[in-house]
XYZ file of C-alpha atoms in Angstrom:
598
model
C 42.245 7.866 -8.965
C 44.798 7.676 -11.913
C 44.354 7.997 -15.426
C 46.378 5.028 -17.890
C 46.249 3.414 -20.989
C 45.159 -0.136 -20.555
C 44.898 -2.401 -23.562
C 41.401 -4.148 -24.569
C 42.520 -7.866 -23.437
C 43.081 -6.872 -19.492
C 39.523 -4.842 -19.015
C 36.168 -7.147 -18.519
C 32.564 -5.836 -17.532
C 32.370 -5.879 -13.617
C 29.998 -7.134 -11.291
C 29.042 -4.108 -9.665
C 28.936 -2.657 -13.457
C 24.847 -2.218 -13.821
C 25.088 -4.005 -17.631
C 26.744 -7.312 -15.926
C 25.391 -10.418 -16.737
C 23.114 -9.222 -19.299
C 23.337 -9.648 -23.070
C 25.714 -7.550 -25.067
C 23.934 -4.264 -25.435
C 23.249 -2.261 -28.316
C 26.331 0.043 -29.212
C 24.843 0.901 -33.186
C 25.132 4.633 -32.057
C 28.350 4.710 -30.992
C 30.020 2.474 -33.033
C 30.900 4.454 -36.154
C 32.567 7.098 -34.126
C 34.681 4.526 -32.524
C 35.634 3.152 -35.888
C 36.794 6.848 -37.175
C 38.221 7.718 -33.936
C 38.568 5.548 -31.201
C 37.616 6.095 -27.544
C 37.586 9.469 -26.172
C 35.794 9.343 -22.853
C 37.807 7.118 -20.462
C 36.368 4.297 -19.106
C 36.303 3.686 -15.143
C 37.928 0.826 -13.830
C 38.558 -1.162 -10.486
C 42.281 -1.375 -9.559
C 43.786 -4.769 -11.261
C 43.141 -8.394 -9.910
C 45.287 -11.238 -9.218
C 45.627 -11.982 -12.645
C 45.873 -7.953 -13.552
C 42.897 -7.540 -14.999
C 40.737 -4.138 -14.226
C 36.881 -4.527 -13.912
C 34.834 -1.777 -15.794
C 32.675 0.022 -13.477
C 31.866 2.355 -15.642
C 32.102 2.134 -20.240
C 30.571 -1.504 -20.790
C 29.315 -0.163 -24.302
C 32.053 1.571 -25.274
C 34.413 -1.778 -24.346
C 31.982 -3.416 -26.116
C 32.109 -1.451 -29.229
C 35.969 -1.446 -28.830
C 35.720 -5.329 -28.938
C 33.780 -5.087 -32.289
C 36.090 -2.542 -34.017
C 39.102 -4.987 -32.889
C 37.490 -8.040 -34.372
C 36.705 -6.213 -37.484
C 40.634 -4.946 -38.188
C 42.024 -8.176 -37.053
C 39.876 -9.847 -39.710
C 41.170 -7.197 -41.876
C 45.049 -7.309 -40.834
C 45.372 -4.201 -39.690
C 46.004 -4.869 -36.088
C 46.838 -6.747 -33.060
C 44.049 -6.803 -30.864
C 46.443 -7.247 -27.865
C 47.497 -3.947 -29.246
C 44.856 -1.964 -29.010
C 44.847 0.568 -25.707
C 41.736 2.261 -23.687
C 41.780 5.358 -22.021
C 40.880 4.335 -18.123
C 40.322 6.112 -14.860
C 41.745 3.994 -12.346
C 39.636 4.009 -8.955
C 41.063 3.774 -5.528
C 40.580 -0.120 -3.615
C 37.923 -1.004 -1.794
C 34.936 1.270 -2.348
C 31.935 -1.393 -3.740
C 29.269 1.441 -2.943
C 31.287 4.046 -5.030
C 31.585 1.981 -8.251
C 27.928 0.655 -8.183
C 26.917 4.409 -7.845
C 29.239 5.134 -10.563
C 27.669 2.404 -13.108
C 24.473 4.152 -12.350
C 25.349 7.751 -13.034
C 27.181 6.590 -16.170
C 24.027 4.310 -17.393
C 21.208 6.377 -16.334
C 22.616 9.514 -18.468
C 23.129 7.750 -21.602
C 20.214 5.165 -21.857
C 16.900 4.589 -19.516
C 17.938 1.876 -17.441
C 14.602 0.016 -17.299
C 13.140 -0.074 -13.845
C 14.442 -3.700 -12.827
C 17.658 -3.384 -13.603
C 17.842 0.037 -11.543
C 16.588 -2.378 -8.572
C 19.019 -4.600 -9.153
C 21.371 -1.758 -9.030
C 19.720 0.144 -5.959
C 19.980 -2.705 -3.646
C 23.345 -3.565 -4.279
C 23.888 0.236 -3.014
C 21.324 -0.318 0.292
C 23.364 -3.613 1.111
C 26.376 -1.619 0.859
C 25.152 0.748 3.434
C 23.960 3.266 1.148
C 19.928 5.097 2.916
C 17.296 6.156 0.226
C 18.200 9.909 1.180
C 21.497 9.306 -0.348
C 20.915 7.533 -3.258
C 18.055 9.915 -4.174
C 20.785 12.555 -3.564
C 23.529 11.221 -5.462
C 21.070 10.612 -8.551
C 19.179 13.821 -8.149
C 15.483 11.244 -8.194
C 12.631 11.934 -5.645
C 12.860 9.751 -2.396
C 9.296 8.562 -3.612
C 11.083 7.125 -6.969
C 13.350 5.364 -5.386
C 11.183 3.799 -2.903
C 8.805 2.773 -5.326
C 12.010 1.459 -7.631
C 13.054 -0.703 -4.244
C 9.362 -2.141 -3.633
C 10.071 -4.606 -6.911
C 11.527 -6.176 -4.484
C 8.520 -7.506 -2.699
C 8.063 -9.270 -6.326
C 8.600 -13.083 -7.437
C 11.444 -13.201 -9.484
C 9.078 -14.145 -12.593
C 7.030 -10.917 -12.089
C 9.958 -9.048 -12.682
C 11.368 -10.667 -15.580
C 7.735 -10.380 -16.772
C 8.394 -6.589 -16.393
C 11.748 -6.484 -17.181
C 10.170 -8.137 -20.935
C 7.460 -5.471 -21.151
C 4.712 -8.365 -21.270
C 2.596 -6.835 -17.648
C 3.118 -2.675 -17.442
C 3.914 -0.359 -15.159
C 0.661 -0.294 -13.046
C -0.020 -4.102 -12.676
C 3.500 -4.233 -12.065
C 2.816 -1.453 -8.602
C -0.092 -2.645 -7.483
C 1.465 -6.358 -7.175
C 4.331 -4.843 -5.171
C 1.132 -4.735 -2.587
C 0.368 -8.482 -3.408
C 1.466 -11.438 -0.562
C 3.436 -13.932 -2.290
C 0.529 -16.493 -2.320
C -1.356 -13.855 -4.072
C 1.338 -13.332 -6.725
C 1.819 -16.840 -7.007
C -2.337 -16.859 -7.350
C -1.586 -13.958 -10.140
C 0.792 -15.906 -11.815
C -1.638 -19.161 -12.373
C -3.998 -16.827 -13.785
C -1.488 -15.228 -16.486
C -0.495 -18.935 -17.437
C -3.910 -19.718 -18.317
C -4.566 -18.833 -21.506
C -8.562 -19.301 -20.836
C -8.379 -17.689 -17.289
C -9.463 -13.959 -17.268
C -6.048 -12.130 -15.142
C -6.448 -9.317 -13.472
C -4.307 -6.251 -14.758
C -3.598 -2.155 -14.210
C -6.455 -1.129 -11.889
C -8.827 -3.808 -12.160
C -5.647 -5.507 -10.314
C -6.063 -3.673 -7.070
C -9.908 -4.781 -6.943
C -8.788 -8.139 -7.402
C -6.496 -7.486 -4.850
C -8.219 -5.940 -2.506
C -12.018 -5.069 -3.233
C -13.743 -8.135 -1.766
C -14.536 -9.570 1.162
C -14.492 -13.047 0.286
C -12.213 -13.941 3.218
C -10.917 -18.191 2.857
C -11.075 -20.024 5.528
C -7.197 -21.332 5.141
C -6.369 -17.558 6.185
C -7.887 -18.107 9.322
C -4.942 -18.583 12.217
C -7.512 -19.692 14.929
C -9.467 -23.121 15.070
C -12.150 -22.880 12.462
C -13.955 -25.881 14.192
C -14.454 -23.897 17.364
C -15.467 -20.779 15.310
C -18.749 -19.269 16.082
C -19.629 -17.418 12.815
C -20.358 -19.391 9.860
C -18.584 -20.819 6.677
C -19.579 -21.177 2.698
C -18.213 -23.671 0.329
C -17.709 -23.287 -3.118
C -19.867 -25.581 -5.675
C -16.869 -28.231 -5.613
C -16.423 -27.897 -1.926
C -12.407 -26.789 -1.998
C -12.773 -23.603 -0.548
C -14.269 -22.459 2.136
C -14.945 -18.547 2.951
C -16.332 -16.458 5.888
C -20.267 -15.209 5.411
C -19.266 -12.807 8.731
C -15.995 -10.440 7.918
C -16.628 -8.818 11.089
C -16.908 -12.028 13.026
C -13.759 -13.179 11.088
C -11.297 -10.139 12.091
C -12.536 -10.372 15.756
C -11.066 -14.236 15.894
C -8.155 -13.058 13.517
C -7.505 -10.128 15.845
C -7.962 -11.888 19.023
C -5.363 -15.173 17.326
C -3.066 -12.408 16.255
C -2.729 -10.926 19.499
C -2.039 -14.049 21.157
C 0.487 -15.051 18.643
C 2.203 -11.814 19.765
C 2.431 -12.703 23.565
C 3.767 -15.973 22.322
C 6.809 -14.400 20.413
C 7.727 -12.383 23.522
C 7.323 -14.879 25.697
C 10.148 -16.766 23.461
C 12.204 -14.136 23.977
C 12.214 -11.625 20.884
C 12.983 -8.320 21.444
C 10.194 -6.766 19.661
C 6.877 -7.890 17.627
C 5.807 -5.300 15.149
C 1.900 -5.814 13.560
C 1.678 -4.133 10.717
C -1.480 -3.162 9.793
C -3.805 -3.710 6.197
C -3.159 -0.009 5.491
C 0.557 -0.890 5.511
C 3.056 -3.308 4.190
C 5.912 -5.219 4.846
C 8.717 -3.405 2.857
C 11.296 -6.608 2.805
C 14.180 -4.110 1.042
C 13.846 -1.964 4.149
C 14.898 -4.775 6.610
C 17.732 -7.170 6.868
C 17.679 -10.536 8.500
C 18.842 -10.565 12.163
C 19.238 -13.146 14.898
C 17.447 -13.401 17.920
C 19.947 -12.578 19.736
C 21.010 -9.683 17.793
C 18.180 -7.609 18.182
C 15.366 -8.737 15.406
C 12.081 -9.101 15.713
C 8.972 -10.272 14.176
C 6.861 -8.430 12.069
C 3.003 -9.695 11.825
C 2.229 -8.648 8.251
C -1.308 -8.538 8.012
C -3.652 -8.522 4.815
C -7.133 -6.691 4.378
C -7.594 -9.886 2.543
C -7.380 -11.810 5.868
C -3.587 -13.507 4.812
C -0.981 -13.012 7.923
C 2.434 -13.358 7.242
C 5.261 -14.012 10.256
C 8.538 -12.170 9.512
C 10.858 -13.476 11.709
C 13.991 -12.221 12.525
C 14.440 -8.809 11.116
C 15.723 -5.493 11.725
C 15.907 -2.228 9.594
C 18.791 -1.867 7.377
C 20.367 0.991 9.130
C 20.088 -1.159 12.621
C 21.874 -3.697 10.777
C 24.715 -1.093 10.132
C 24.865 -0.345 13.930
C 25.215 -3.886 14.399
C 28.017 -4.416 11.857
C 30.034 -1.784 13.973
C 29.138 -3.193 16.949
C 26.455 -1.211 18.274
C 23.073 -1.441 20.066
C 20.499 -2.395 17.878
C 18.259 0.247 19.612
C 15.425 -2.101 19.563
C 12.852 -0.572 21.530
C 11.772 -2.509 24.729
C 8.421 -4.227 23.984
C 5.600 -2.856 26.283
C 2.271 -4.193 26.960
C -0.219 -1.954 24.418
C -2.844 0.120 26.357
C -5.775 -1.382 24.539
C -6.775 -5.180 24.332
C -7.753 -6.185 20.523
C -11.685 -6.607 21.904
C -11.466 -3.285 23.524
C -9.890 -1.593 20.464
C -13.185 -2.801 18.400
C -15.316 -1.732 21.346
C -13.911 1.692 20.876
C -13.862 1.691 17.039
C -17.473 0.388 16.411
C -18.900 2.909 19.003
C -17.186 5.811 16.954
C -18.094 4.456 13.684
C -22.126 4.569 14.929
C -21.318 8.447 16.208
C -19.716 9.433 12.770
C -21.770 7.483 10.786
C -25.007 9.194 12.096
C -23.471 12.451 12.310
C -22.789 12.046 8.741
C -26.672 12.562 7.795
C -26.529 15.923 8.583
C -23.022 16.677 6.171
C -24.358 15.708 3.217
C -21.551 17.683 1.408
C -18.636 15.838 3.687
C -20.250 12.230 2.778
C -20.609 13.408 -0.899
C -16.102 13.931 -0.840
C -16.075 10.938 1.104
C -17.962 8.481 -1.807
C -15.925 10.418 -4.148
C -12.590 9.400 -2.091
C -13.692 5.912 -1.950
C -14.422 5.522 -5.270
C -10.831 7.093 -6.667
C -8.702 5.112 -4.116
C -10.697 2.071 -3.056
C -11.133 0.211 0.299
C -11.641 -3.062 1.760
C -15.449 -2.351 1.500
C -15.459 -0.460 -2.165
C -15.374 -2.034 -5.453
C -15.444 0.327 -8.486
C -14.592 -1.070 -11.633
C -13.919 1.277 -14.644
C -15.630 1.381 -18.179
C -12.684 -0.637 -20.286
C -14.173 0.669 -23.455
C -13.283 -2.744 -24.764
C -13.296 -3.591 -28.708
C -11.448 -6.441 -30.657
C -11.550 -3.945 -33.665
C -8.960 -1.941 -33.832
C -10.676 0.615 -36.269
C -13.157 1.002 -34.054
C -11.021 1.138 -31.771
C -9.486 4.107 -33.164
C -12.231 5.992 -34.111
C -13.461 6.023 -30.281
C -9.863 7.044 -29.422
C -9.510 10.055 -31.837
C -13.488 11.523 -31.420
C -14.033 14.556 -29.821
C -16.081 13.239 -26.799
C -13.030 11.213 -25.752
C -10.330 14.276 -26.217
C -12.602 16.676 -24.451
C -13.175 14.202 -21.210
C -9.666 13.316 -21.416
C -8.515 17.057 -20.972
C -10.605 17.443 -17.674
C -9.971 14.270 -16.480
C -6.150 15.760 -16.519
C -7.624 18.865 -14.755
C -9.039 16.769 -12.438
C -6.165 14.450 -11.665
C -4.380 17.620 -11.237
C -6.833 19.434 -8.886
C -6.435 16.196 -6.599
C -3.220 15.707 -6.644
C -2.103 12.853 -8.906
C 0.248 12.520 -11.210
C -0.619 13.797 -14.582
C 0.152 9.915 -16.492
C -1.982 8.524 -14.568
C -4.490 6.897 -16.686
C -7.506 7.405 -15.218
C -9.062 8.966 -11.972
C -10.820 5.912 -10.567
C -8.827 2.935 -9.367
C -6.306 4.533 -7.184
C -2.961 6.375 -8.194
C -0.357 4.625 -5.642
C -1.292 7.609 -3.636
C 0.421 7.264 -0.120
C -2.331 8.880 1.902
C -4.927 6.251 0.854
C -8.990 7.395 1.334
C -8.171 9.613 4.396
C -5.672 11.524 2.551
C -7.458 12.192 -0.636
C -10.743 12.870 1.529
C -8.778 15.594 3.325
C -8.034 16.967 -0.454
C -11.744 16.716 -1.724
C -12.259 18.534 1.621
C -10.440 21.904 0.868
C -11.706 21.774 -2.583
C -15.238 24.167 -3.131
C -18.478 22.549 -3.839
C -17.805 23.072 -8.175
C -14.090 21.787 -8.214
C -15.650 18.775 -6.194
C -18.454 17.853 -8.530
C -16.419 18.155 -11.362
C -13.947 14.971 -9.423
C -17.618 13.413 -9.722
C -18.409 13.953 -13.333
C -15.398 12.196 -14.379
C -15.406 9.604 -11.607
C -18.762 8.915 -13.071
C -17.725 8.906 -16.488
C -14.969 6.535 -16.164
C -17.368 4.048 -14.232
C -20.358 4.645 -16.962
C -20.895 1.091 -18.336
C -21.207 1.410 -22.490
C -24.627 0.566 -24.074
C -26.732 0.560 -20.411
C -29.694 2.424 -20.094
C -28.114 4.991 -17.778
C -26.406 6.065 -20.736
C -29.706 6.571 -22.440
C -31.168 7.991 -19.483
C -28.061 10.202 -19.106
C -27.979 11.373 -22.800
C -31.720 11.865 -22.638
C -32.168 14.459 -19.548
C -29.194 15.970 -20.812
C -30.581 16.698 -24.286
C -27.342 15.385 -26.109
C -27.394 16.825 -29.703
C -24.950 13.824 -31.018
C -24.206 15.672 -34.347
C -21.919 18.192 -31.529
C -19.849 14.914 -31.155
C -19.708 12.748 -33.919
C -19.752 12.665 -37.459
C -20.209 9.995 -40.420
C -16.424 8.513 -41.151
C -14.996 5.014 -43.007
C -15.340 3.426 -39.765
C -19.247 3.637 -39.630
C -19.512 2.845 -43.465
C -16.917 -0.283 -43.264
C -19.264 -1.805 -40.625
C -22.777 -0.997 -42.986
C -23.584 -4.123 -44.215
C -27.233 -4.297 -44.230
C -29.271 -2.997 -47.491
C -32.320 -2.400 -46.102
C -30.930 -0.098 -43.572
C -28.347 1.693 -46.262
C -31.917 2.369 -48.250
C -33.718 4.027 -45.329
C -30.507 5.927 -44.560
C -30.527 6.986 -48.296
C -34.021 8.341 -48.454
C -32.675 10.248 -45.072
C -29.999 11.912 -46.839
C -30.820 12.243 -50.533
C -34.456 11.900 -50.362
C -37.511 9.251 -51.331
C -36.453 9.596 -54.698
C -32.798 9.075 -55.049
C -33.625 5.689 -52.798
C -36.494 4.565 -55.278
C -33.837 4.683 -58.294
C -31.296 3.241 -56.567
C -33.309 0.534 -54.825
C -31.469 -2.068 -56.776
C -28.134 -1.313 -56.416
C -24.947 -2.543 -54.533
C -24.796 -1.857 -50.980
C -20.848 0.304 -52.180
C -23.424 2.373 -54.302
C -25.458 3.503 -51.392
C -22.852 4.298 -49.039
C -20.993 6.347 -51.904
C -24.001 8.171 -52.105
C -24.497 8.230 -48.490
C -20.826 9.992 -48.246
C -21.195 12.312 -51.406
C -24.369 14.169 -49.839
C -22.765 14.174 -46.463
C -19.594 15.862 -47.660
C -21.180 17.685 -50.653
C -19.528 15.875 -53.217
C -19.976 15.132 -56.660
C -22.412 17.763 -57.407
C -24.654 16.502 -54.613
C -26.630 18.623 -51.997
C -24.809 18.629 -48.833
C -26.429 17.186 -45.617
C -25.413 18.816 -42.062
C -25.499 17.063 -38.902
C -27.208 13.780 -40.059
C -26.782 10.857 -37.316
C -27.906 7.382 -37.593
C -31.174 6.891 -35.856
C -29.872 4.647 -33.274
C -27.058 7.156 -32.044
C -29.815 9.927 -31.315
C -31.145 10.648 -28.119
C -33.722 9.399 -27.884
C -32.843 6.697 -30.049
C -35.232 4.885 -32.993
C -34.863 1.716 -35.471
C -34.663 1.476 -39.434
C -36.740 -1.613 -39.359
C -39.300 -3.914 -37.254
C -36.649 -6.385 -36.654
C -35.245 -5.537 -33.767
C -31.551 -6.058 -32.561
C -31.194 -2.480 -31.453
C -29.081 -2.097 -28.589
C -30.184 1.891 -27.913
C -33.886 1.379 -28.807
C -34.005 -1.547 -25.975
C -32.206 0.574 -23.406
C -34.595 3.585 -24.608
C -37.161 1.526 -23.686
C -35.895 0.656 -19.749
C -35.488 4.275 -19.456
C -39.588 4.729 -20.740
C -40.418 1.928 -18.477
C -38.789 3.536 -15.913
C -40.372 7.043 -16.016
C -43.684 5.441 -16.474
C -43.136 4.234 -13.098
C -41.796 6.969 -11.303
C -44.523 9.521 -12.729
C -47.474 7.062 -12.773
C -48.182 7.349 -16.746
C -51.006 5.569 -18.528
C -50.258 2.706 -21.079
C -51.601 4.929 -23.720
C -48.875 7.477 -23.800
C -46.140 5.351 -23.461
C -47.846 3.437 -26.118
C -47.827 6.730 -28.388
C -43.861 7.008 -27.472
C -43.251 3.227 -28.902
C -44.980 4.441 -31.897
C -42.984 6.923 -32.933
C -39.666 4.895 -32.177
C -40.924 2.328 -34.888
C -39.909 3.331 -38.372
C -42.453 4.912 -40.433
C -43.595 3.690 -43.654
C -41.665 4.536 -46.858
C-alpha cells in the first residue's frame, strides 16, 4: 500500500465500497470542516483502471463532501476542480475480500450501517471466501449477529427494502427470515391490503407457526387416495386436513420416498431438514450434480416442503474451486423407517406423558416454556394493550402499574436468558434452543424464580376488560388508589353530567353538588380537580377512584354500559356456582353495586 495525492476527477465510489449504488449520503457533519480545512484522513483506494481512475473502497462521504466544496469554489472562481487533490492510500491488486472488509470497518465506525445494507455487505465477503468466524473476528460482532445479519437473506427482495425503509421492524422482520417464500409472498398480500389485518412482531410467529390448519396443496402424496379426511372453506378454494397426525404420516411416508428417488438419480447426498430447522440459503452455494451437491428436503411445521436441489456448503464450494473433494458424505440407508420412527415416538410420548402426572412441578416449567417460545401445538397471543388515542395511550404507558411490571418483566427476561430489548416475555425471543432449551432453563431455576416467569407470562397474556381481570383484582384485594390517580386524561374523556354530579357529591359533598347542579360540565371537573389536589381553598380528597375502577367495581347510574360492573357480575355468577349460593345473597350483592339514591 502507498500513500499519493490523487485529484477529485480520477476517484469514483467503488463497487465493493458498502455506500455504492445508494443515494448520496448525508455529509452535513463533516462538511464545514472540509470547507475550513480540507481532507485530513486519507481515503482508501483500489489501484487505477484502464482509464486511471482509482475506486474508493474506503471515504465515499468525505469524496462526497469534497465534490460539494469543489462545486461551491468553482461557482465562486476560486478554483479548478481538476485541481483539487485527495490524500489516498493506495491498496495492493487483487484483494476483493480485503476492500469489502475495509468499506465495512470504515462505515460501521462512523455511522450504523442499517442491517440490510450490512447483508449486502456480508455476503459479498462469504462469496469471496470469507467463514462467519472471520468476519465476526475482523468486526469484533458475535457469531450470533452475524448469522442473524446473513438470514435476511432467506427474505424477498421487497421485505427487505420494506426494512431497509423502516415501514415492518426488527422482529417481524426475524421471524419472516423463518417464513417459506409462499408464506412471505402470503405476508406480503396481507400488508398490501389496506383492509386485511397483517400479522406483525410476535403475533407473526403465531401466524407463522401456531396452527394446525394444514392445506391440502401442501400435501406431496395423492390426496384422492388419502385415508384421513379433508375440510373446505365456505367458498370451497381451500381445502385443509381435520387429522394433522394422519397428515404427517402420508407427508412422512411421501417424503421418504421422494428421498430414495433422488438417490436413485444419482445425487450424492439428500439432507431432510427438519420443522425445528431451516434451510439457511446464505450458508450453501449452488453445485452440480456432478460436483458433489445434494438436495436438501426443507420441511415446514406448517406442512410446506421445499426441494433444494443442487447445493453444497459454502466452504465445500471453496474445496471445489481448488480442486478438491467435496467431502460429501456417502449416503447410507437410515436405521429407522419413517413408520417405525412414529412407532417409537408415539410410544414414548404415552410413557412421558403419563409420567408427567406425578411431576407436577416439571409440567408446570414445561407450560411455562411453551407459552414463552411457542410450538406447532401452542398458540399464545399477547395482551396488545391496543388504543387509537394516543393520550390514553400515554397515560397507560407512563402509570405506575406498567413501570413496575415492566421492571420484572426485565428481571425475568434476564433470569431466562433473553436479551434485555426484548419486548416482551411471551412470543419467543429468536432463542436458538427453542422449548427444549428454555425448559432445561426453567428447570434449574427454584420453585419462586419459576413462578415469577409465570406471573408475567400471565400478565402479558391477561386480555383487558375480561372478567379474569375482575376476578384477578378481586381475590387479590387490589386497592386501585396504590396505582392510579385522577389526571387530564380521565377528565378530557368526562363527558357525561350526570356522572360528573355523582362524582361531585363524592368528592365535595351533597351540598357542593346541589349548588352546582346547574352548571357546565368544565365547572364540575374544575371542582372535581381542586378538591383532589387541594386547590383553591378546597378540602383535599385522598385516594378517590371512580367507582368503576374499584374492585369490586359499581355504576353512577341505572343505565348501564359499564364494562367492569358486567364483568363483576360473571365473576358473581361464577362463585355462585362454584359455592352453591342462594339467589338471595347474590341478589343483596347486585344491590349494593346499583347506585344509591342522592
Amino acid at each position: 500500500m502507498k500513500l499519493d495525492h490523487i485529484p477529485l476527477h480520477l476517484l469514483y465510489v467503488d463497487k465493493t465500497n458498502m455506500r455504492f449504488g445508494r443515494k448520496v449520503p448525508d455529509v452535513s457533519d463533516i462538511l464545514p470542516t472540509i470547507r475550513a480545512r480540507g481532507v485530513i484522513q486519507t481515503l482508501l483506494v483500489r489501484p487505477p483502471d484502464a482509464e486511471g481512475r482509482f475506486g474508493i473502497v474506503a471515504g465515499s462521504r468525505r469524496f462526497h463532501a469534497s465534490r460539494i466544496v469543489a462545486d461551491e469554489r468553482r461557482e465562486a472562481g476560486d478554483i479548478d476542480p481538476e485541481a483539487l487533490l485527495l490524500p489516498c492510500a493506495i491498496m495492493e491488486d487483487g484483494d476483493d475480500a480485503a476492500a469489502i472488509e475495509a468499506s465495512m470497518i470504515e462505515n460501521m465506525a462512523r455511522l450504523d450501517a442499517e442491517e440490510v445494507r450490512q447483508w449486502e455487505s456480508f455476503t459479498r465477503l462469504v462469496r469471496e471466501g470469507r467463514g462467519v468466524e472471520e468476519i465476526a473476528m475482523t468486526f469484533g460482532l458475535p457469531e450470533l449477529s452475524i448469522r442473524r445479519v446473513l438470514a435476511l437473506g432467506n427474505l424477498l427482495p421487497r421485505i427487505r427494502e420494506l426494512y431497509r425503509a423502516e415501514r415492518i421492524d426488527r422482529i417481524t422482520v426475524r421471524h419472516l427470515t423463518l417464513a417459506s417464500k409462499s408464506q412471505q409472498k402470503a405476508w406480503l398480500a396481507l400488508f398490501d391490503d389496506a383492509d386485511a389485518y397483517v400479522p406483525t412482531g410476535h403475533q407473526l410467529k403465531a401466524w407463522l407457526f401456531g396452527g394446525q390448519s394444514i392445506p391440502a396443496r401442501f400435501a406431496l402424496f395423492d390426496i384422492d387416495g388419502f385415508g384421513g379426511a379433508t375440510i373446505a372453506d365456505l367458498f370451497g378454494e381451500d381445502r385443509y386436513f381435520a387429522d394433522p397426525d394422519a397428515f404427517w404420516t402420508a407427508q412422512n411416508a411421501a417424503i421418504e420416498t421422494a428421498r430414495a428417488a433422488y438417490l436413485q438419480q444419482g445425487w450424492s447426498d439428500v439432507v431432510v431438514v427438519p420443522p425445528a430447522e431451516h434451510f439457511q440459503s446464505w450458508e450453501f452455494e449452488k453445485a452440480a450434480k456432478r460436483k458433489g451437491g445434494r438436495v436438501y428436503i426443507d420441511v415446514r411445521g406448517t406442512g410446506e416442503v421445499t426441494f433444494h436441489e443442487g447445493y453444497v456448503t459454502r466452504a465445500e464450494a471453496r474445496r471445489i474451486e481448488r480442486g478438491e473433494a467435496a467431502c460429501a458424505p456417502k449416503a447410507q440407508r437410515p436405521e429407522l423407517t419413517s413408520t417405525l420412527q412414529t412407532y417409537v415416538d408415539l410410544h414414548r410420548h404415552a410413557a412421558v406423558r403419563a409420567a408427567l402426572i406425578g411431576h407436577p412441578a416439571l409440567a408446570l416449567r414445561l407450560m411455562a416454556a411453551h407459552a414463552i417460545v411457542g410450538s406447532p401445538l401452542w398458540t399464545v397471543r399477547l395482551e396488545p394493550q391496543a388504543t387509537r388515542n394516543d393520550e390514553v395511550r400515554e397515560s397507560v404507558e407512563t402509570c405506575r402499574g406498567e413501570a413496575v411490571f415492566d421492571a420484572e418483566r426485565r428481571l425475568v427476561l434476564d433470569t431466562i436468558g433473553f436479551a434485555a430489548e426484548e419486548p416482551t416475555v411471551t412470543g419467543g425471543s429468536g432463542d436458538d434452543h427453542g422449548v427444549e432449551g428454555l425448559f432445561l432453563r426453567l428447570v434449574a431455576l427454584p420453585d419462586e424464580a419459576v413462578m415469577r416467569v409465570v406471573a408475567v407470562l400471565m400478565g402479558e397474556t391477561l386480555a383487558a376488560g375480561s372478567a379474569a381481570v375482575e376476578a384477578v383484582g378481586e381475590e387479590i384485594g387490589i386497592a386501585m388508589a396504590d396505582w392510579w390517580q385522577a389526571d387530564e386524561v380521565l377528565f378530557a374523556l368526562l363527558r357525561d353530567r350526570e356522572v360528573l354530579g355523582r362524582m361531585t357529591a363524592e368528592v365535595a359533598g351533597e351540598t357542593v353538588a346541589h349548588a352546582n347542579a346547574g352548571e357546565k360540565s368544565k365547572t364540575l371537573k374544575r371542582i372535581i380537580a381542586d378538591h383532589l389536589e387541594g386547590a383553591e381553598g378546597r378540602d383535599k380528597v385522598e385516594r378517590w377512584v371512580p367507582r368503576w375502577m374499584q374492585f369490586p367495581p359499581s355504576a353512577y347510574t341505572e343505565r348501564g354500559g359499564v364494562g367492569t360492573v358486567a364483568a363483576h357480575g360473571k365473576v358473581m355468577a361464577a362463585r355462585q356456582t362454584a359455592s352453591g349460593r342462594g339467589t338471595a345473597e347474590l341478589e343483596k350483592e347486585e344491590d349494593r353495586l346499583m347506585p344509591q339514591a342522592a
